[in-house]
Short mmCIF file of N, CA and C in Angstrom, two decimals:
data_model
loop_
_atom_site.label_atom_id
_atom_site.label_comp_id
_atom_site.label_asym_id
_atom_site.label_seq_id
_atom_site.Cartn_x
_atom_site.Cartn_y
_atom_site.Cartn_z
N MET A 1 8.28 -7.91 -20.22
CA MET A 1 7.22 -7.92 -19.21
C MET A 1 7.45 -6.74 -18.25
N SER A 2 6.40 -5.98 -17.98
CA SER A 2 6.54 -4.84 -17.08
C SER A 2 5.95 -5.18 -15.71
N LEU A 3 6.35 -4.38 -14.72
CA LEU A 3 5.91 -4.60 -13.35
C LEU A 3 4.38 -4.52 -13.27
N ALA A 4 3.78 -5.49 -12.60
CA ALA A 4 2.33 -5.54 -12.42
C ALA A 4 2.01 -5.98 -11.00
N ILE A 5 0.93 -5.45 -10.45
CA ILE A 5 0.44 -5.85 -9.12
C ILE A 5 -1.03 -6.22 -9.24
N CYS A 6 -1.42 -7.28 -8.54
CA CYS A 6 -2.82 -7.72 -8.56
C CYS A 6 -3.19 -8.28 -7.20
N SER A 7 -4.43 -8.68 -7.07
CA SER A 7 -4.93 -9.22 -5.80
C SER A 7 -5.97 -10.28 -6.07
N ASN A 8 -5.98 -11.31 -5.24
CA ASN A 8 -7.06 -12.30 -5.25
C ASN A 8 -8.26 -11.77 -4.45
N SER A 9 -8.04 -10.69 -3.68
CA SER A 9 -9.08 -10.14 -2.82
C SER A 9 -10.05 -9.23 -3.55
N PHE A 10 -9.57 -8.52 -4.57
CA PHE A 10 -10.42 -7.64 -5.37
C PHE A 10 -9.75 -7.39 -6.71
N ARG A 11 -10.55 -7.01 -7.70
CA ARG A 11 -10.03 -6.71 -9.03
C ARG A 11 -9.76 -5.22 -9.18
N HIS A 12 -8.86 -4.88 -10.08
CA HIS A 12 -8.51 -3.49 -10.35
C HIS A 12 -9.76 -2.67 -10.67
N ASN A 13 -9.88 -1.53 -9.99
CA ASN A 13 -11.00 -0.59 -10.16
C ASN A 13 -12.34 -1.17 -9.72
N HIS A 14 -12.31 -2.16 -8.83
CA HIS A 14 -13.53 -2.74 -8.27
C HIS A 14 -13.55 -2.55 -6.75
N THR A 15 -14.66 -2.91 -6.15
CA THR A 15 -14.87 -2.72 -4.71
C THR A 15 -13.99 -3.64 -3.87
N ILE A 16 -13.39 -3.05 -2.86
CA ILE A 16 -12.63 -3.81 -1.87
C ILE A 16 -13.65 -4.43 -0.91
N PRO A 17 -13.58 -5.74 -0.68
CA PRO A 17 -14.53 -6.38 0.24
C PRO A 17 -14.45 -5.81 1.66
N ALA A 18 -15.58 -5.77 2.33
CA ALA A 18 -15.67 -5.19 3.68
C ALA A 18 -14.70 -5.84 4.66
N SER A 19 -14.32 -7.10 4.45
CA SER A 19 -13.39 -7.77 5.37
C SER A 19 -12.04 -7.07 5.43
N HIS A 20 -11.73 -6.25 4.44
CA HIS A 20 -10.45 -5.54 4.38
C HIS A 20 -10.59 -4.09 4.83
N THR A 21 -11.71 -3.76 5.48
CA THR A 21 -12.02 -2.39 5.88
C THR A 21 -12.35 -2.31 7.36
N CYS A 22 -12.59 -1.08 7.83
CA CYS A 22 -12.97 -0.89 9.23
C CYS A 22 -14.36 -1.44 9.52
N ASP A 23 -15.13 -1.74 8.48
CA ASP A 23 -16.46 -2.32 8.66
C ASP A 23 -16.40 -3.84 8.81
N GLY A 24 -15.22 -4.41 8.59
CA GLY A 24 -15.02 -5.84 8.72
C GLY A 24 -13.89 -6.11 9.70
N ASN A 25 -13.00 -7.04 9.33
CA ASN A 25 -11.89 -7.41 10.21
C ASN A 25 -10.63 -6.60 9.95
N ASP A 26 -10.68 -5.65 9.01
CA ASP A 26 -9.54 -4.79 8.70
C ASP A 26 -8.30 -5.61 8.32
N LEU A 27 -8.52 -6.68 7.56
CA LEU A 27 -7.42 -7.53 7.11
C LEU A 27 -6.78 -6.93 5.86
N SER A 28 -5.47 -7.00 5.80
CA SER A 28 -4.81 -6.57 4.57
C SER A 28 -5.22 -7.52 3.44
N PRO A 29 -5.39 -7.01 2.24
CA PRO A 29 -5.74 -7.89 1.12
C PRO A 29 -4.54 -8.69 0.64
N HIS A 30 -4.81 -9.78 -0.04
CA HIS A 30 -3.75 -10.51 -0.74
C HIS A 30 -3.20 -9.60 -1.82
N LEU A 31 -1.89 -9.59 -1.99
CA LEU A 31 -1.25 -8.84 -3.06
C LEU A 31 -0.19 -9.72 -3.71
N ALA A 32 -0.07 -9.65 -5.01
CA ALA A 32 0.95 -10.40 -5.74
C ALA A 32 1.48 -9.52 -6.86
N TRP A 33 2.72 -9.75 -7.25
CA TRP A 33 3.32 -8.95 -8.31
C TRP A 33 4.26 -9.80 -9.16
N SER A 34 4.52 -9.27 -10.32
CA SER A 34 5.40 -9.95 -11.28
C SER A 34 6.02 -8.89 -12.18
N GLY A 35 7.00 -9.32 -12.97
CA GLY A 35 7.62 -8.43 -13.94
C GLY A 35 8.64 -7.46 -13.36
N LEU A 36 9.33 -7.88 -12.29
CA LEU A 36 10.35 -7.00 -11.70
C LEU A 36 11.49 -6.79 -12.69
N PRO A 37 11.98 -5.56 -12.80
CA PRO A 37 13.19 -5.36 -13.59
C PRO A 37 14.35 -6.18 -13.01
N ARG A 38 15.22 -6.64 -13.86
CA ARG A 38 16.32 -7.50 -13.44
C ARG A 38 17.18 -6.85 -12.35
N GLU A 39 17.31 -5.53 -12.38
CA GLU A 39 18.18 -4.81 -11.45
C GLU A 39 17.52 -4.55 -10.08
N THR A 40 16.31 -5.02 -9.88
CA THR A 40 15.58 -4.74 -8.64
C THR A 40 16.30 -5.32 -7.43
N LYS A 41 16.51 -4.44 -6.42
CA LYS A 41 17.13 -4.86 -5.16
C LYS A 41 16.11 -4.91 -4.02
N SER A 42 15.05 -4.09 -4.13
CA SER A 42 14.01 -4.09 -3.11
C SER A 42 12.75 -3.46 -3.68
N LEU A 43 11.66 -3.61 -2.93
CA LEU A 43 10.36 -3.06 -3.32
C LEU A 43 9.81 -2.19 -2.20
N VAL A 44 8.97 -1.25 -2.59
CA VAL A 44 8.26 -0.39 -1.64
C VAL A 44 6.78 -0.49 -1.97
N LEU A 45 5.95 -0.59 -0.92
CA LEU A 45 4.50 -0.59 -1.08
C LEU A 45 3.94 0.62 -0.35
N ILE A 46 3.18 1.44 -1.07
CA ILE A 46 2.49 2.58 -0.48
C ILE A 46 1.01 2.43 -0.82
N VAL A 47 0.17 2.43 0.21
CA VAL A 47 -1.28 2.35 0.01
C VAL A 47 -1.88 3.65 0.54
N ASP A 48 -2.57 4.37 -0.35
CA ASP A 48 -3.15 5.63 0.10
C ASP A 48 -4.48 5.93 -0.61
N ASP A 49 -5.17 6.93 -0.07
CA ASP A 49 -6.50 7.35 -0.51
C ASP A 49 -6.43 8.84 -0.82
N PRO A 50 -6.45 9.23 -2.11
CA PRO A 50 -6.36 10.65 -2.45
C PRO A 50 -7.69 11.40 -2.32
N ASP A 51 -8.74 10.71 -1.90
CA ASP A 51 -10.08 11.29 -1.86
C ASP A 51 -10.52 11.76 -0.47
N ALA A 52 -9.60 11.82 0.49
CA ALA A 52 -9.96 12.16 1.86
C ALA A 52 -10.17 13.66 2.03
N PRO A 53 -11.09 14.06 2.86
CA PRO A 53 -12.08 13.22 3.53
C PRO A 53 -13.33 12.96 2.69
N ASP A 54 -13.54 13.78 1.65
CA ASP A 54 -14.75 13.69 0.84
C ASP A 54 -14.35 13.72 -0.64
N PRO A 55 -14.69 12.69 -1.41
CA PRO A 55 -14.31 12.67 -2.82
C PRO A 55 -14.80 13.90 -3.61
N ALA A 56 -15.88 14.52 -3.16
CA ALA A 56 -16.39 15.70 -3.84
C ALA A 56 -15.54 16.94 -3.54
N ALA A 57 -14.79 16.88 -2.44
CA ALA A 57 -13.92 18.01 -2.05
C ALA A 57 -12.71 17.46 -1.31
N PRO A 58 -11.83 16.71 -2.01
CA PRO A 58 -10.67 16.13 -1.32
C PRO A 58 -9.74 17.20 -0.79
N LYS A 59 -9.21 16.95 0.40
CA LYS A 59 -8.32 17.91 1.05
C LYS A 59 -6.94 17.32 1.32
N MET A 60 -6.83 16.00 1.27
CA MET A 60 -5.55 15.36 1.58
C MET A 60 -5.53 13.95 1.03
N THR A 61 -4.35 13.37 1.01
CA THR A 61 -4.19 11.95 0.69
C THR A 61 -3.91 11.23 2.00
N TRP A 62 -4.78 10.28 2.34
CA TRP A 62 -4.66 9.54 3.60
C TRP A 62 -3.85 8.27 3.36
N VAL A 63 -2.80 8.09 4.14
CA VAL A 63 -1.90 6.94 3.98
C VAL A 63 -2.39 5.78 4.84
N HIS A 64 -2.55 4.61 4.21
CA HIS A 64 -3.07 3.42 4.89
C HIS A 64 -2.01 2.38 5.23
N TRP A 65 -0.91 2.35 4.47
CA TRP A 65 0.11 1.30 4.71
C TRP A 65 1.39 1.70 4.01
N LEU A 66 2.52 1.55 4.70
CA LEU A 66 3.84 1.79 4.12
C LEU A 66 4.76 0.63 4.48
N LEU A 67 5.30 -0.02 3.47
CA LEU A 67 6.30 -1.07 3.66
C LEU A 67 7.47 -0.76 2.74
N TYR A 68 8.68 -0.97 3.23
CA TYR A 68 9.84 -0.78 2.37
C TYR A 68 10.88 -1.87 2.64
N ASN A 69 11.84 -1.96 1.73
CA ASN A 69 12.85 -3.02 1.74
C ASN A 69 12.21 -4.41 1.64
N ILE A 70 11.11 -4.49 0.90
CA ILE A 70 10.53 -5.79 0.59
C ILE A 70 11.54 -6.50 -0.31
N PRO A 71 11.98 -7.70 0.06
CA PRO A 71 12.99 -8.39 -0.75
C PRO A 71 12.51 -8.62 -2.18
N ALA A 72 13.42 -8.46 -3.13
CA ALA A 72 13.09 -8.68 -4.54
C ALA A 72 12.69 -10.13 -4.80
N THR A 73 13.03 -11.03 -3.89
CA THR A 73 12.66 -12.44 -4.03
C THR A 73 11.23 -12.71 -3.57
N THR A 74 10.59 -11.73 -2.94
CA THR A 74 9.20 -11.86 -2.48
C THR A 74 8.27 -11.51 -3.64
N SER A 75 7.27 -12.36 -3.90
CA SER A 75 6.36 -12.10 -5.01
C SER A 75 4.91 -11.91 -4.57
N SER A 76 4.65 -11.98 -3.26
CA SER A 76 3.28 -11.77 -2.79
C SER A 76 3.26 -11.55 -1.28
N LEU A 77 2.13 -11.03 -0.82
CA LEU A 77 1.82 -10.93 0.60
C LEU A 77 0.46 -11.58 0.79
N GLN A 78 0.37 -12.49 1.73
CA GLN A 78 -0.89 -13.20 1.94
C GLN A 78 -1.93 -12.29 2.59
N GLU A 79 -3.19 -12.63 2.37
CA GLU A 79 -4.30 -11.89 2.97
C GLU A 79 -4.18 -11.94 4.49
N GLY A 80 -4.41 -10.80 5.13
CA GLY A 80 -4.40 -10.74 6.59
C GLY A 80 -3.03 -10.90 7.21
N ILE A 81 -1.97 -10.67 6.46
CA ILE A 81 -0.63 -10.88 7.01
C ILE A 81 -0.38 -9.94 8.18
N GLN A 82 0.16 -10.50 9.24
CA GLN A 82 0.50 -9.74 10.43
C GLN A 82 1.95 -9.26 10.32
N GLU A 83 2.25 -8.14 10.97
CA GLU A 83 3.60 -7.57 10.89
C GLU A 83 4.68 -8.60 11.22
N GLN A 84 4.45 -9.41 12.24
CA GLN A 84 5.47 -10.37 12.67
C GLN A 84 5.65 -11.51 11.66
N ASN A 85 4.73 -11.66 10.71
CA ASN A 85 4.82 -12.73 9.71
C ASN A 85 5.30 -12.25 8.34
N LEU A 86 5.62 -10.97 8.23
CA LEU A 86 6.14 -10.45 6.97
C LEU A 86 7.51 -11.07 6.69
N PRO A 87 7.87 -11.21 5.42
CA PRO A 87 9.20 -11.73 5.09
C PRO A 87 10.29 -10.92 5.79
N GLN A 88 11.35 -11.60 6.17
CA GLN A 88 12.45 -10.97 6.89
C GLN A 88 13.05 -9.83 6.07
N GLY A 89 13.34 -8.74 6.74
CA GLY A 89 13.97 -7.60 6.10
C GLY A 89 13.02 -6.46 5.80
N ILE A 90 11.71 -6.73 5.76
CA ILE A 90 10.74 -5.68 5.45
C ILE A 90 10.67 -4.71 6.63
N LEU A 91 10.69 -3.43 6.30
CA LEU A 91 10.58 -2.38 7.31
C LEU A 91 9.28 -1.62 7.10
N HIS A 92 8.82 -0.96 8.17
CA HIS A 92 7.51 -0.30 8.17
C HIS A 92 7.64 1.20 8.25
N GLY A 93 6.69 1.88 7.63
CA GLY A 93 6.53 3.31 7.81
C GLY A 93 5.26 3.56 8.60
N LEU A 94 5.05 4.83 8.95
CA LEU A 94 3.86 5.22 9.70
C LEU A 94 2.72 5.56 8.75
N ASN A 95 1.54 4.99 9.03
CA ASN A 95 0.36 5.39 8.28
C ASN A 95 -0.21 6.66 8.93
N ASP A 96 -1.30 7.16 8.41
CA ASP A 96 -1.84 8.41 8.96
C ASP A 96 -2.62 8.24 10.26
N TRP A 97 -2.68 7.01 10.78
CA TRP A 97 -3.18 6.80 12.14
C TRP A 97 -2.02 6.85 13.12
N LYS A 98 -0.83 7.16 12.60
CA LYS A 98 0.42 7.26 13.39
C LYS A 98 0.81 5.93 14.00
N ARG A 99 0.60 4.85 13.21
CA ARG A 99 1.02 3.51 13.63
C ARG A 99 1.54 2.77 12.40
N THR A 100 2.22 1.68 12.66
CA THR A 100 2.68 0.85 11.56
C THR A 100 1.60 -0.18 11.25
N GLY A 101 1.74 -0.81 10.11
CA GLY A 101 0.81 -1.86 9.72
C GLY A 101 -0.31 -1.33 8.84
N TYR A 102 -1.11 -2.28 8.38
CA TYR A 102 -2.22 -1.98 7.49
C TYR A 102 -3.39 -1.38 8.25
N GLY A 103 -3.97 -0.33 7.69
CA GLY A 103 -5.22 0.24 8.17
C GLY A 103 -6.15 0.32 6.97
N GLY A 104 -7.23 -0.41 7.00
CA GLY A 104 -8.09 -0.52 5.84
C GLY A 104 -8.98 0.69 5.60
N PRO A 105 -9.64 0.68 4.46
CA PRO A 105 -10.56 1.77 4.12
C PRO A 105 -11.61 1.99 5.20
N CYS A 106 -11.87 3.29 5.45
CA CYS A 106 -12.88 3.68 6.44
C CYS A 106 -13.37 5.08 6.10
N PRO A 107 -13.86 5.26 4.86
CA PRO A 107 -14.19 6.61 4.41
C PRO A 107 -15.37 7.21 5.17
N PRO A 108 -15.24 8.47 5.59
CA PRO A 108 -16.33 9.10 6.33
C PRO A 108 -17.54 9.44 5.46
N ILE A 109 -17.29 9.64 4.13
CA ILE A 109 -18.38 10.00 3.23
C ILE A 109 -17.98 9.62 1.80
N GLY A 110 -18.93 9.13 1.03
CA GLY A 110 -18.71 8.88 -0.39
C GLY A 110 -17.88 7.65 -0.71
N CYS A 111 -17.68 7.45 -2.00
CA CYS A 111 -16.90 6.33 -2.51
C CYS A 111 -15.47 6.80 -2.76
N HIS A 112 -14.53 6.19 -2.05
CA HIS A 112 -13.12 6.56 -2.16
C HIS A 112 -12.35 5.55 -3.00
N ARG A 113 -11.24 6.03 -3.56
CA ARG A 113 -10.31 5.17 -4.31
C ARG A 113 -9.09 4.90 -3.43
N TYR A 114 -8.61 3.67 -3.47
CA TYR A 114 -7.44 3.25 -2.69
C TYR A 114 -6.40 2.74 -3.66
N PHE A 115 -5.24 3.39 -3.64
CA PHE A 115 -4.15 3.08 -4.56
C PHE A 115 -3.11 2.23 -3.85
N PHE A 116 -2.88 1.03 -4.38
CA PHE A 116 -1.84 0.13 -3.90
C PHE A 116 -0.69 0.28 -4.89
N LYS A 117 0.33 1.05 -4.50
CA LYS A 117 1.42 1.40 -5.40
C LYS A 117 2.67 0.60 -5.03
N LEU A 118 3.20 -0.11 -6.00
CA LEU A 118 4.39 -0.92 -5.80
C LEU A 118 5.52 -0.32 -6.62
N TYR A 119 6.65 -0.12 -5.98
CA TYR A 119 7.82 0.45 -6.64
C TYR A 119 8.98 -0.55 -6.58
N ALA A 120 9.63 -0.77 -7.70
CA ALA A 120 10.86 -1.56 -7.76
C ALA A 120 12.02 -0.58 -7.68
N LEU A 121 12.93 -0.83 -6.73
CA LEU A 121 14.07 0.06 -6.53
C LEU A 121 15.38 -0.63 -6.89
N ASP A 122 16.36 0.18 -7.26
CA ASP A 122 17.68 -0.35 -7.60
C ASP A 122 18.60 -0.44 -6.38
N THR A 123 18.03 -0.28 -5.19
CA THR A 123 18.82 -0.28 -3.97
C THR A 123 18.00 -0.82 -2.81
N LEU A 124 18.70 -1.17 -1.74
CA LEU A 124 18.08 -1.47 -0.46
C LEU A 124 18.18 -0.17 0.32
N LEU A 125 17.08 0.35 0.82
CA LEU A 125 17.10 1.62 1.54
C LEU A 125 17.70 1.43 2.93
N PRO A 126 18.33 2.48 3.47
CA PRO A 126 18.80 2.39 4.85
C PRO A 126 17.59 2.31 5.79
N ASP A 127 17.82 1.89 7.01
CA ASP A 127 16.75 1.87 8.01
C ASP A 127 16.38 3.31 8.31
N LEU A 128 15.17 3.69 7.95
CA LEU A 128 14.70 5.07 8.12
C LEU A 128 13.92 5.25 9.41
N GLY A 129 13.99 4.27 10.29
CA GLY A 129 13.14 4.30 11.49
C GLY A 129 11.74 3.93 11.06
N THR A 130 10.77 4.73 11.41
CA THR A 130 9.40 4.54 10.92
C THR A 130 9.01 5.82 10.17
N PRO A 131 9.43 5.90 8.91
CA PRO A 131 9.20 7.14 8.15
C PRO A 131 7.73 7.34 7.80
N ASP A 132 7.37 8.61 7.60
CA ASP A 132 6.07 8.90 7.01
C ASP A 132 6.23 8.84 5.49
N LYS A 133 5.15 9.00 4.76
CA LYS A 133 5.20 8.88 3.31
C LYS A 133 6.18 9.86 2.65
N PRO A 134 6.18 11.16 3.02
CA PRO A 134 7.14 12.07 2.38
C PRO A 134 8.60 11.65 2.60
N ALA A 135 8.94 11.19 3.79
CA ALA A 135 10.32 10.77 4.07
C ALA A 135 10.68 9.53 3.25
N LEU A 136 9.74 8.60 3.13
CA LEU A 136 9.99 7.40 2.35
C LEU A 136 10.13 7.75 0.87
N GLU A 137 9.26 8.61 0.36
CA GLU A 137 9.36 9.03 -1.04
C GLU A 137 10.68 9.75 -1.31
N GLN A 138 11.13 10.56 -0.36
CA GLN A 138 12.41 11.24 -0.51
C GLN A 138 13.56 10.23 -0.61
N ALA A 139 13.53 9.21 0.23
CA ALA A 139 14.59 8.18 0.22
C ALA A 139 14.58 7.38 -1.07
N MET A 140 13.39 7.19 -1.66
CA MET A 140 13.24 6.41 -2.90
C MET A 140 13.69 7.18 -4.13
N GLN A 141 13.68 8.50 -4.03
CA GLN A 141 13.97 9.36 -5.18
C GLN A 141 15.27 8.94 -5.86
N ASP A 142 15.27 8.90 -7.15
CA ASP A 142 16.41 8.51 -7.99
C ASP A 142 16.74 7.02 -7.94
N HIS A 143 15.89 6.22 -7.29
CA HIS A 143 16.13 4.78 -7.21
C HIS A 143 15.00 3.95 -7.82
N ILE A 144 13.96 4.58 -8.36
CA ILE A 144 12.78 3.87 -8.87
C ILE A 144 13.06 3.35 -10.28
N LEU A 145 12.98 2.02 -10.40
CA LEU A 145 13.15 1.36 -11.70
C LEU A 145 11.81 1.20 -12.42
N ALA A 146 10.75 0.92 -11.64
CA ALA A 146 9.43 0.68 -12.22
C ALA A 146 8.38 0.89 -11.13
N LYS A 147 7.14 1.15 -11.58
CA LYS A 147 6.02 1.35 -10.67
C LYS A 147 4.80 0.65 -11.24
N ALA A 148 3.99 0.06 -10.36
CA ALA A 148 2.72 -0.56 -10.75
C ALA A 148 1.66 -0.13 -9.74
N GLU A 149 0.41 -0.07 -10.20
CA GLU A 149 -0.70 0.33 -9.33
C GLU A 149 -1.87 -0.62 -9.45
N LEU A 150 -2.49 -0.83 -8.32
CA LEU A 150 -3.76 -1.55 -8.22
C LEU A 150 -4.70 -0.60 -7.48
N VAL A 151 -5.87 -0.36 -8.04
CA VAL A 151 -6.82 0.57 -7.42
C VAL A 151 -8.08 -0.20 -7.03
N GLY A 152 -8.50 0.02 -5.79
CA GLY A 152 -9.77 -0.52 -5.30
C GLY A 152 -10.63 0.63 -4.80
N THR A 153 -11.91 0.40 -4.72
CA THR A 153 -12.83 1.43 -4.22
C THR A 153 -13.59 0.90 -3.01
N TYR A 154 -14.09 1.84 -2.21
CA TYR A 154 -14.92 1.44 -1.07
C TYR A 154 -15.80 2.59 -0.64
N GLN A 155 -17.05 2.26 -0.35
CA GLN A 155 -18.02 3.20 0.22
C GLN A 155 -18.75 2.48 1.34
N ARG A 156 -18.81 3.11 2.49
CA ARG A 156 -19.48 2.49 3.63
C ARG A 156 -20.99 2.53 3.45
N SER A 157 -21.66 1.47 3.85
CA SER A 157 -23.12 1.47 3.82
C SER A 157 -23.62 1.91 5.18
N ARG A 158 -24.57 2.80 5.16
CA ARG A 158 -25.06 3.34 6.44
C ARG A 158 -26.54 3.09 6.54
#
């Protein structure tokens, strides 16, 4: 069995409901995973949008959520989970709004793709403070056992 990530909130390659976006309550979606390699010591979750600001002419990847040191014993995150209710030991990185926590889709133009990337690591990372995505990816380097992706899409109605 290989690492897999899914959601009760939306299906792979389908629309993310507005309740999980800036047009709704900006709630994090439900996420669940299975198939961790036996050697897994921790997990990392990176949620980003490679289509920013315009899918027709992307210029950057916008980071929406960074979590690391998710315990290997954790198999899901409930919908709308607040930072203070995350399983003990989980640490946060900075999203591109320069804050911790989930920031939902809010594309300025067009239909964007949102990648929910889960990594199984062979180690528990040191406390990196509140790293940005490049710092977190650097710390993960040479420790990735497996990776899984869930992709959702969103386009604002105007």
